[in-house]
Coordinates of C-alpha atoms in Angstrom, one line a residue:
Chain A
M2 CA -35.0 -12.5 41.8
D3 CA -36.7 -15.4 43.6
I4 CA -33.6 -17.3 45.0
P5 CA -35.1 -19.6 47.6
K6 CA -33.8 -18.6 51.1
D7 CA -33.3 -22.4 51.8
H8 CA -30.7 -22.7 49.0
P9 CA -27.4 -23.7 50.6
R10 CA -25.4 -21.3 48.4
Y11 CA -27.7 -18.3 49.0
D12 CA -24.9 -15.7 49.6
S13 CA -23.0 -16.7 46.5
L14 CA -26.1 -16.6 44.5
V15 CA -26.9 -13.1 45.7
T16 CA -23.5 -11.9 44.6
R17 CA -24.1 -13.4 41.2
E18 CA -27.4 -11.7 40.9
R19 CA -25.7 -8.4 41.7
L20 CA -23.2 -8.8 38.9
A21 CA -25.9 -9.9 36.5
E22 CA -27.7 -6.7 37.4
L23 CA -24.7 -4.7 36.5
V24 CA -24.5 -6.4 33.1
K25 CA -27.9 -4.8 32.3
K26 CA -26.5 -1.4 33.2
G27 CA -23.5 -2.1 30.8
L28 CA -20.8 -2.0 33.5
V29 CA -20.0 -5.7 33.4
T30 CA -19.8 -7.6 30.2
P31 CA -21.6 -11.0 29.9
T32 CA -18.2 -12.7 29.4
G33 CA -17.1 -10.9 32.6
L34 CA -19.6 -13.1 34.3
I35 CA -17.9 -16.2 32.9
S36 CA -14.7 -14.9 34.3
H37 CA -16.3 -14.4 37.7
G38 CA -17.4 -18.0 37.6
R39 CA -13.9 -19.2 36.9
G40 CA -12.7 -17.2 39.9
E41 CA -15.5 -18.6 42.1
A42 CA -14.3 -22.2 41.3
F43 CA -10.8 -21.4 42.4
D44 CA -12.0 -19.6 45.5
Y45 CA -14.0 -22.7 46.3
L46 CA -10.9 -24.9 45.8
M47 CA -9.0 -22.8 48.3
G48 CA -11.8 -23.0 50.9
E49 CA -13.2 -19.5 50.3
R50 CA -10.8 -17.8 52.7
T51 CA -7.5 -15.9 52.5
T52 CA -4.7 -18.5 52.6
D53 CA -1.4 -17.8 54.3
S54 CA 0.2 -17.7 50.9
A55 CA -2.2 -15.0 49.7
L56 CA -1.7 -13.0 52.9
R57 CA 2.1 -12.9 52.2
A58 CA 1.4 -11.8 48.7
E59 CA -0.9 -9.0 49.9
R60 CA 1.7 -7.8 52.2
A61 CA 4.4 -7.7 49.6
A62 CA 2.1 -6.0 47.1
T63 CA 1.2 -3.3 49.5
A64 CA 4.9 -2.7 50.2
Y65 CA 5.5 -2.3 46.5
L66 CA 2.7 0.2 46.1
L67 CA 4.0 2.2 49.0
E68 CA 7.6 2.1 47.7
A69 CA 6.5 3.1 44.2
K70 CA 7.1 6.5 42.6
R71 CA 4.1 6.3 40.3
P72 CA 1.7 3.6 41.6
V73 CA -1.5 2.9 39.6
I74 CA -4.5 0.8 40.4
C75 CA -6.3 -0.5 37.4
V76 CA -10.0 -0.9 37.4
N77 CA -12.1 -3.0 35.0
G78 CA -15.8 -3.8 35.0
N79 CA -15.7 -6.8 37.3
A80 CA -13.4 -5.0 39.8
A81 CA -15.6 -2.0 40.0
A82 CA -18.7 -4.2 40.4
L83 CA -17.2 -6.4 43.0
D84 CA -15.8 -3.7 45.3
A85 CA -15.5 -0.1 44.1
E86 CA -15.3 1.2 47.6
R87 CA -12.2 -0.8 48.7
L88 CA -10.4 0.0 45.4
I89 CA -10.9 3.7 46.2
S90 CA -9.8 3.1 49.8
L91 CA -6.7 1.3 48.8
A92 CA -5.8 4.0 46.3
E93 CA -6.1 6.6 49.1
A94 CA -4.2 4.5 51.6
T95 CA -1.2 4.0 49.2
G96 CA -1.3 7.3 47.3
S97 CA -2.0 5.5 44.0
K98 CA -3.8 6.8 40.9
M99 CA -6.7 5.0 39.6
E100 CA -7.3 4.2 35.9
V101 CA -10.2 2.5 34.3
N102 CA -8.9 0.1 31.7
I103 CA -11.2 -2.5 30.0
F104 CA -10.9 -5.3 27.6
H105 CA -14.2 -4.7 25.8
R106 CA -13.6 -0.9 25.4
T107 CA -16.4 1.4 24.2
E108 CA -16.5 5.1 25.1
E109 CA -19.9 4.6 26.6
R110 CA -18.7 1.8 28.8
M111 CA -15.7 3.8 29.9
A112 CA -17.8 6.7 30.8
A113 CA -20.2 4.6 32.7
L114 CA -17.5 2.9 34.7
I115 CA -15.8 6.3 35.5
D116 CA -19.2 7.7 36.6
Y117 CA -19.8 4.6 38.7
M118 CA -16.4 5.1 40.5
E119 CA -16.9 8.8 41.0
E120 CA -20.4 8.3 42.5
R121 CA -18.6 6.2 45.0
G122 CA -16.0 8.8 45.9
A123 CA -13.2 8.2 43.4
K124 CA -11.3 11.4 42.7
G125 CA -9.2 12.2 39.6
I126 CA -9.9 8.8 38.1
L127 CA -8.1 8.3 34.8
G128 CA -9.0 6.5 31.6
R129 CA -11.3 8.7 29.6
N130 CA -8.9 10.5 27.4
A131 CA -6.5 7.7 26.3
D132 CA -3.5 9.3 24.7
S133 CA -1.1 6.3 25.0
R134 CA -0.9 2.6 24.3
I135 CA 0.3 -0.4 26.2
L136 CA 3.1 -1.7 23.9
G137 CA 2.7 -5.0 22.0
L138 CA -1.1 -5.3 22.1
S139 CA -3.5 -5.0 19.2
S140 CA -6.9 -3.3 19.2
Y141 CA -8.7 -1.1 21.7
R142 CA -7.5 -3.0 24.7
A143 CA -4.1 -1.4 24.3
L144 CA -5.4 2.2 25.0
C145 CA -4.3 3.9 28.3
T146 CA -3.3 7.3 29.6
G147 CA 0.2 8.7 29.6
E148 CA -0.4 10.2 33.0
G149 CA -1.5 6.8 34.5
I150 CA -0.8 3.3 33.3
Y151 CA 1.8 4.2 30.6
S152 CA 4.2 6.0 33.0
S153 CA 3.5 3.9 36.1
D154 CA 6.3 2.0 37.7
V155 CA 4.1 -0.2 39.9
I156 CA 0.7 -1.3 38.8
L157 CA -2.0 -3.3 40.6
V158 CA -4.2 -5.2 38.2
P159 CA -7.2 -6.9 39.8
I160 CA -8.7 -9.6 37.6
E161 CA -6.5 -8.9 34.6
D162 CA -6.3 -10.6 31.2
G163 CA -3.1 -12.6 30.7
D164 CA -2.0 -10.8 27.6
R165 CA -2.1 -7.4 29.1
A166 CA -0.4 -8.6 32.2
E167 CA 2.5 -9.9 30.0
A168 CA 2.6 -6.7 28.1
L169 CA 2.9 -4.6 31.2
V170 CA 5.7 -6.8 32.5
R171 CA 7.5 -6.4 29.2
M172 CA 7.2 -2.6 29.6
G173 CA 9.4 -3.0 32.7
K174 CA 6.6 -2.4 35.2
T175 CA 6.3 -4.1 38.6
V176 CA 2.9 -5.9 38.2
L177 CA 0.8 -6.9 41.2
A178 CA -2.0 -9.2 40.2
I179 CA -5.1 -10.3 42.0
D180 CA -6.2 -13.4 40.2
L181 CA -7.7 -16.4 42.0
N182 CA -6.1 -18.9 39.5
P183 CA -2.5 -19.3 40.7
L184 CA -1.6 -21.0 37.4
S185 CA -3.0 -18.4 35.1
R186 CA -0.7 -16.5 32.7
T187 CA -1.4 -13.4 34.7
S188 CA -0.3 -15.1 37.9
R189 CA 2.7 -16.7 36.3
T190 CA 3.8 -13.4 34.8
A191 CA 3.2 -11.0 37.7
T192 CA 5.8 -9.7 40.0
V193 CA 3.4 -10.5 42.9
S194 CA 0.5 -12.9 42.4
I195 CA -2.3 -12.7 44.9
A196 CA -4.6 -15.7 44.6
D197 CA -7.5 -14.4 46.8
E198 CA -10.9 -13.1 46.2
M199 CA -10.6 -9.4 45.3
S200 CA -12.6 -7.9 48.0
R201 CA -10.9 -9.9 50.8
A202 CA -7.5 -9.1 49.3
L203 CA -8.2 -5.4 49.2
A204 CA -9.4 -5.3 52.8
N205 CA -6.1 -6.9 53.9
M206 CA -4.1 -4.6 51.7
I207 CA -5.8 -1.5 53.3
T208 CA -4.9 -2.7 56.7
F209 CA -1.3 -3.4 55.6
A210 CA -1.0 0.0 54.0
N211 CA -1.9 1.7 57.3
E212 CA 0.6 -0.5 59.1
L213 CA 3.5 0.0 56.7
K214 CA 3.1 3.5 55.5
N215 CA 5.5 5.0 58.1
S216 CA 8.0 2.2 58.1
A217 CA 10.3 2.1 55.1
A218 CA 12.6 -0.4 56.8
E219 CA 9.8 -2.8 57.3
R220 CA 8.6 -2.5 53.7
K221 CA 12.1 -3.2 52.4
N222 CA 12.4 -6.2 54.7
I223 CA 9.1 -7.6 53.3
L224 CA 10.2 -7.2 49.7
K225 CA 13.6 -8.8 50.4
G226 CA 12.0 -11.8 51.9
F227 CA 9.3 -12.4 49.4
S228 CA 9.6 -15.0 46.6
N229 CA 6.6 -15.0 44.2
A230 CA 7.6 -18.4 42.8
D231 CA 7.7 -20.1 46.2
N232 CA 4.4 -18.4 47.1
R233 CA 2.6 -19.4 43.9
K234 CA 3.8 -23.0 44.5
A235 CA 2.4 -22.9 48.1
A236 CA -1.0 -21.7 46.6
V237 CA -1.1 -24.6 44.2
G238 CA -0.2 -27.1 47.0
L239 CA -3.0 -25.6 49.1
I240 CA -5.5 -26.3 46.4
C241 CA -4.4 -30.0 46.3
D242 CA -4.6 -30.3 50.1
H243 CA -8.0 -28.8 50.2
L244 CA -9.2 -31.1 47.4
R245 CA -8.0 -34.2 49.1
A246 CA -9.5 -33.1 52.4
A247 CA -12.8 -32.3 50.8
E248 CA -12.8 -35.7 49.0
G249 CA -11.8 -37.6 52.2
G250 CA -14.6 -35.7 54.0
R251 CA -17.3 -38.0 52.7
Chain B
M14 CA -17.4 -9.0 19.0
D15 CA -13.8 -8.0 18.3
I16 CA -11.9 -10.7 20.0
P17 CA -8.3 -10.3 18.8
K18 CA -7.3 -13.4 16.6
D19 CA -3.9 -13.3 18.4
H20 CA -5.5 -13.9 21.8
P21 CA -4.2 -17.3 23.1
R22 CA -7.6 -18.3 24.4
Y23 CA -9.5 -17.4 21.2
D24 CA -11.6 -20.6 21.0
S25 CA -12.7 -20.4 24.6
L26 CA -13.6 -16.7 24.2
V27 CA -15.7 -17.6 21.1
T28 CA -17.7 -20.1 23.0
R29 CA -18.2 -17.5 25.7
E30 CA -19.5 -15.0 23.2
R31 CA -21.9 -17.6 21.9
L32 CA -23.3 -18.1 25.4
A33 CA -23.5 -14.3 25.9
E34 CA -25.5 -14.0 22.7
L35 CA -28.0 -16.6 24.1
V36 CA -28.4 -14.5 27.2
K37 CA -29.7 -11.7 25.0
K38 CA -32.3 -14.2 23.6
G39 CA -33.4 -15.2 27.0
L40 CA -32.3 -18.8 26.8
V41 CA -29.4 -18.6 29.1
T42 CA -29.5 -16.6 32.3
P43 CA -26.8 -14.3 33.3
T44 CA -26.1 -16.5 36.3
G45 CA -25.8 -19.4 33.9
L46 CA -22.8 -17.6 32.5
I47 CA -21.2 -17.6 35.9
S48 CA -21.9 -21.4 36.3
H49 CA -20.3 -21.9 32.9
G50 CA -17.2 -20.1 34.2
R51 CA -17.1 -22.4 37.2
G52 CA -17.2 -25.3 34.8
E53 CA -14.5 -23.9 32.6
A54 CA -12.1 -23.7 35.6
F55 CA -12.5 -27.3 36.5
D56 CA -12.1 -28.3 32.8
Y57 CA -8.9 -26.3 32.7
L58 CA -7.7 -28.1 35.8
M59 CA -8.3 -31.5 34.2
G60 CA -6.4 -30.5 31.1
E61 CA -9.5 -29.7 28.9
R62 CA -9.8 -33.4 27.8
T63 CA -11.8 -36.5 28.8
T64 CA -10.0 -38.2 31.6
D65 CA -10.0 -42.0 31.9
S66 CA -12.2 -41.6 35.0
A67 CA -14.8 -39.5 33.0
L68 CA -14.7 -42.1 30.3
R69 CA -15.7 -44.9 32.7
A70 CA -18.4 -42.8 34.2
E71 CA -19.8 -42.1 30.6
R72 CA -19.8 -45.8 29.8
A73 CA -21.7 -46.7 33.0
A74 CA -24.2 -43.8 32.6
T75 CA -24.9 -45.0 29.0
A76 CA -25.5 -48.5 30.3
Y77 CA -28.0 -47.2 32.9
L78 CA -29.9 -45.2 30.3
L79 CA -30.2 -48.3 28.1
E80 CA -31.2 -50.5 31.0
A81 CA -33.9 -48.1 32.2
K82 CA -37.6 -48.4 31.8
R83 CA -38.3 -44.7 31.7
P84 CA -35.1 -42.8 31.0
V85 CA -35.3 -39.1 30.9
I86 CA -32.7 -36.5 29.8
C87 CA -33.0 -33.2 31.5
V88 CA -32.3 -30.0 29.6
N89 CA -31.7 -26.6 31.1
G90 CA -30.6 -23.3 29.4
N91 CA -26.8 -23.9 29.6
A92 CA -27.2 -27.5 28.3
A93 CA -29.3 -26.4 25.3
A94 CA -26.9 -23.6 24.5
L95 CA -23.8 -25.7 24.7
D96 CA -25.0 -28.6 22.6
A97 CA -28.6 -29.1 21.8
E98 CA -27.8 -31.4 18.9
R99 CA -26.0 -34.0 20.9
L100 CA -28.6 -34.0 23.7
I101 CA -31.1 -34.9 21.0
S102 CA -28.8 -37.6 19.4
L103 CA -28.2 -39.2 22.8
A104 CA -32.0 -39.2 23.5
E105 CA -32.6 -41.0 20.2
A106 CA -29.7 -43.4 20.7
T107 CA -30.9 -44.4 24.2
G108 CA -34.7 -44.2 23.7
S109 CA -34.9 -41.5 26.4
K110 CA -37.5 -38.8 26.7
M111 CA -36.2 -35.2 27.0
E112 CA -37.7 -32.7 29.5
V113 CA -36.8 -29.0 29.8
N114 CA -36.4 -28.2 33.5
I115 CA -35.0 -24.9 34.6
F116 CA -34.0 -23.2 37.8
H117 CA -35.1 -19.7 36.8
R118 CA -38.5 -20.8 35.5
T119 CA -40.8 -18.5 33.6
E120 CA -43.3 -19.7 31.0
E121 CA -41.7 -17.5 28.3
R122 CA -38.3 -19.0 29.0
M123 CA -39.7 -22.6 29.0
A124 CA -41.4 -21.9 25.6
A125 CA -38.2 -20.3 24.2
L126 CA -36.1 -23.3 25.2
I127 CA -38.6 -25.9 23.9
D128 CA -38.8 -24.0 20.6
Y129 CA -35.0 -23.9 20.4
M130 CA -34.7 -27.6 21.0
E131 CA -37.5 -28.3 18.4
E132 CA -35.9 -26.2 15.8
R133 CA -32.8 -28.5 16.1
G134 CA -34.9 -31.6 15.6
A135 CA -36.1 -32.6 19.2
K136 CA -39.4 -34.5 19.0
G137 CA -42.0 -34.7 21.8
I138 CA -40.0 -32.7 24.2
L139 CA -41.6 -32.3 27.6
G140 CA -41.8 -29.5 30.2
R141 CA -44.4 -27.0 29.0
N142 CA -47.4 -28.3 31.0
A143 CA -45.9 -29.1 34.3
D144 CA -48.4 -31.2 36.3
S145 CA -46.1 -32.6 39.0
R146 CA -43.5 -31.5 41.5
I147 CA -40.0 -32.8 42.4
L148 CA -40.6 -33.7 46.0
G149 CA -38.8 -31.7 48.8
L150 CA -38.1 -28.5 46.8
S151 CA -39.7 -25.1 47.3
S152 CA -40.8 -22.7 44.5
Y153 CA -41.0 -23.0 40.7
R154 CA -37.8 -25.1 40.4
A155 CA -39.8 -28.1 41.6
L156 CA -42.1 -28.1 38.6
C157 CA -41.9 -31.1 36.3
T158 CA -44.2 -33.4 34.2
G159 CA -45.8 -36.6 35.5
E160 CA -45.0 -38.2 32.1
G161 CA -41.3 -37.3 32.2
I162 CA -39.1 -36.4 35.2
Y163 CA -41.7 -37.4 37.9
S164 CA -42.1 -41.0 36.8
S165 CA -38.6 -41.5 35.4
D166 CA -36.5 -44.3 36.9
V167 CA -33.1 -43.1 35.4
I168 CA -32.5 -39.5 34.8
L169 CA -29.5 -37.7 33.1
V170 CA -28.9 -34.2 34.4
P171 CA -26.3 -32.2 32.7
I172 CA -25.2 -29.2 34.7
E173 CA -27.6 -29.6 37.5
D174 CA -28.2 -27.7 40.7
G175 CA -27.1 -29.6 43.8
D176 CA -30.5 -29.2 45.6
R177 CA -32.4 -30.7 42.7
A178 CA -30.0 -33.6 42.2
E179 CA -30.4 -34.5 45.9
A180 CA -34.2 -34.3 45.7
L181 CA -34.2 -36.6 42.7
V182 CA -32.0 -39.1 44.5
R183 CA -34.3 -39.0 47.5
M184 CA -37.2 -39.8 45.1
G185 CA -35.4 -43.1 44.4
K186 CA -34.1 -42.2 41.0
T187 CA -30.9 -43.3 39.4
V188 CA -29.3 -39.9 38.8
L189 CA -26.6 -39.5 36.1
A190 CA -24.9 -36.1 36.5
I191 CA -22.6 -34.3 34.0
D192 CA -20.8 -31.8 36.3
L193 CA -17.2 -30.6 35.8
N194 CA -16.8 -30.3 39.5
P195 CA -16.2 -33.8 41.0
L196 CA -16.7 -32.4 44.5
S197 CA -20.0 -30.6 43.9
R198 CA -23.1 -31.7 45.8
T199 CA -24.5 -32.9 42.5
S200 CA -21.4 -35.0 41.9
R201 CA -21.3 -36.3 45.5
T202 CA -25.0 -37.2 45.3
A203 CA -25.4 -38.8 41.9
T204 CA -25.4 -42.4 41.1
V205 CA -22.9 -41.8 38.3
S206 CA -20.9 -38.6 38.3
I207 CA -19.3 -37.6 34.9
A208 CA -16.7 -34.8 35.4
D209 CA -16.3 -33.8 31.9
E210 CA -17.2 -31.0 29.5
M211 CA -20.8 -31.7 28.5
S212 CA -20.3 -31.8 24.7
R213 CA -17.4 -34.2 24.9
A214 CA -19.3 -36.4 27.4
L215 CA -22.4 -36.6 25.1
A216 CA -20.2 -37.5 22.1
N217 CA -18.7 -40.4 24.0
M218 CA -22.0 -41.5 25.4
I219 CA -23.6 -41.6 21.9
T220 CA -20.7 -43.8 20.7
F221 CA -21.2 -46.0 23.7
A222 CA -25.0 -46.2 23.2
N223 CA -24.5 -47.6 19.7
E224 CA -21.9 -50.1 21.0
L225 CA -24.0 -51.2 23.9
K226 CA -27.6 -51.2 22.7
N227 CA -27.6 -54.8 21.5
S228 CA -25.6 -56.2 24.3
A229 CA -27.5 -56.6 27.6
A230 CA -24.8 -58.8 29.1
E231 CA -22.0 -56.3 28.4
R232 CA -24.2 -53.5 30.0
K233 CA -24.7 -55.5 33.2
N234 CA -21.0 -56.2 33.3
I235 CA -20.2 -52.5 33.1
L236 CA -22.6 -51.7 35.9
K237 CA -21.4 -54.5 38.1
G238 CA -17.8 -53.2 37.8
F239 CA -18.4 -49.5 38.3
S240 CA -17.8 -47.7 41.6
N241 CA -18.8 -44.1 41.6
A242 CA -16.9 -43.4 44.8
D243 CA -13.7 -44.7 43.4
N244 CA -14.2 -43.0 40.2
R245 CA -14.8 -39.6 41.8
K246 CA -11.7 -40.0 43.9
A247 CA -9.7 -40.7 40.7
A248 CA -11.1 -37.5 39.2
V249 CA -10.0 -35.5 42.3
G250 CA -6.5 -37.1 42.1
L251 CA -6.2 -36.2 38.5
I252 CA -6.9 -32.5 39.2
C253 CA -4.0 -32.6 41.7
D254 CA -1.7 -34.3 39.4
H255 CA -2.5 -31.9 36.7
L256 CA -2.0 -28.9 39.0
R257 CA 1.4 -30.2 40.1
A258 CA 2.5 -30.9 36.6
A259 CA 1.4 -27.5 35.4
E260 CA 3.1 -25.8 38.4
G261 CA 6.3 -27.8 37.7
G262 CA 6.2 -26.8 34.0
R263 CA 7.6 -23.4 34.6

């Protein structure tokens, strides 16, 4: 692609081109690109950085993963495309299983995504032989594995669909969502809502996992002190502050 | 596509599928889908409706088009895909020329977009034989026609790139932008910034064009009373109000 080097949003355009490339390979769907754009807008509104509120959510989410009996990290097309490596590192750092679970499900796309993750070092990744269903959902997007999502107690869903997030909560699971829109149904429904760009969020969570893995008391303290409602409210407030500052800036 | 009818964002998903379809035909670029997603997020933040502030901007922009000597309406891939018909109707209602002008320019894509517009009734649409350049831009995205964009005095740019909007302003043109992000460089730079979904904005502008076309005094009054800076500030304020209301709603 011939993105002019003098374009002020060069980096962002390069990431976009990478996602567009993975559409051609069938890993990302065209509508996944639109979802990415929605996320970009919220990231922009929060100043394209990890806010204090997001950092608190990332700490709490990491504590939940480490406290879990059967933690699972969900992987969809956008998540794999944005940062497969850190998804794998976080799974290793927290002892979580990984399962590929996609909205636009075909067996070809599932296989391509699992291959993509395995080429980057993922071991024992689940999803191919779906033998269970997420309760209360119609169509193929309900399919999951009994060993992974179905029997998980704590589940990290980066860039999830609101419907599915709600269904997972109804199944009694602790749902940890990475979703840049703090007002989305996913964010409203989740046990912990991380309003941060996925790759930044994962990097922080990997650091926290290493800090917290030998300290059960500290993990319990974090979970006791964390209010998702308050934290989401802070995220919304931050967007407003940033908007007003940006507006006042000229 | 198998979008489940019970999905709460069914309509929005159907529009997304339509844009995705036009990527396959080469009219919309994959990165155009990401831009659409960014717009969707801002539309969502303003309540998916035309705000009072947007309506004022639409009136002023229509008055500018009607007052112009050489008005031009720019058309890119996303604009054509979202609502070719209303772009054509507004050009007719305001006596504007239309010119296809795209960021990712290839002759094939230019021809496909012009064909697409002509199949929907566009007459004398410009863009194919670019003989001029928008000053101060590198690469193919500078190309335009002398008869259209280059010699225009007033130019409507739906969903424009910030770089090009700035370059058009530097050329001394009155730039009317339709851009859902009231803080984008395009919105900050434009003479009139319309923060509204393109199709809704065009529908309103067509109505205004019919109301204003025989009333020069009324048009001058509108332009005298319009402050783009105040109006943009109101748009930003509205996003905050809507955010806080949405947050308080649960």
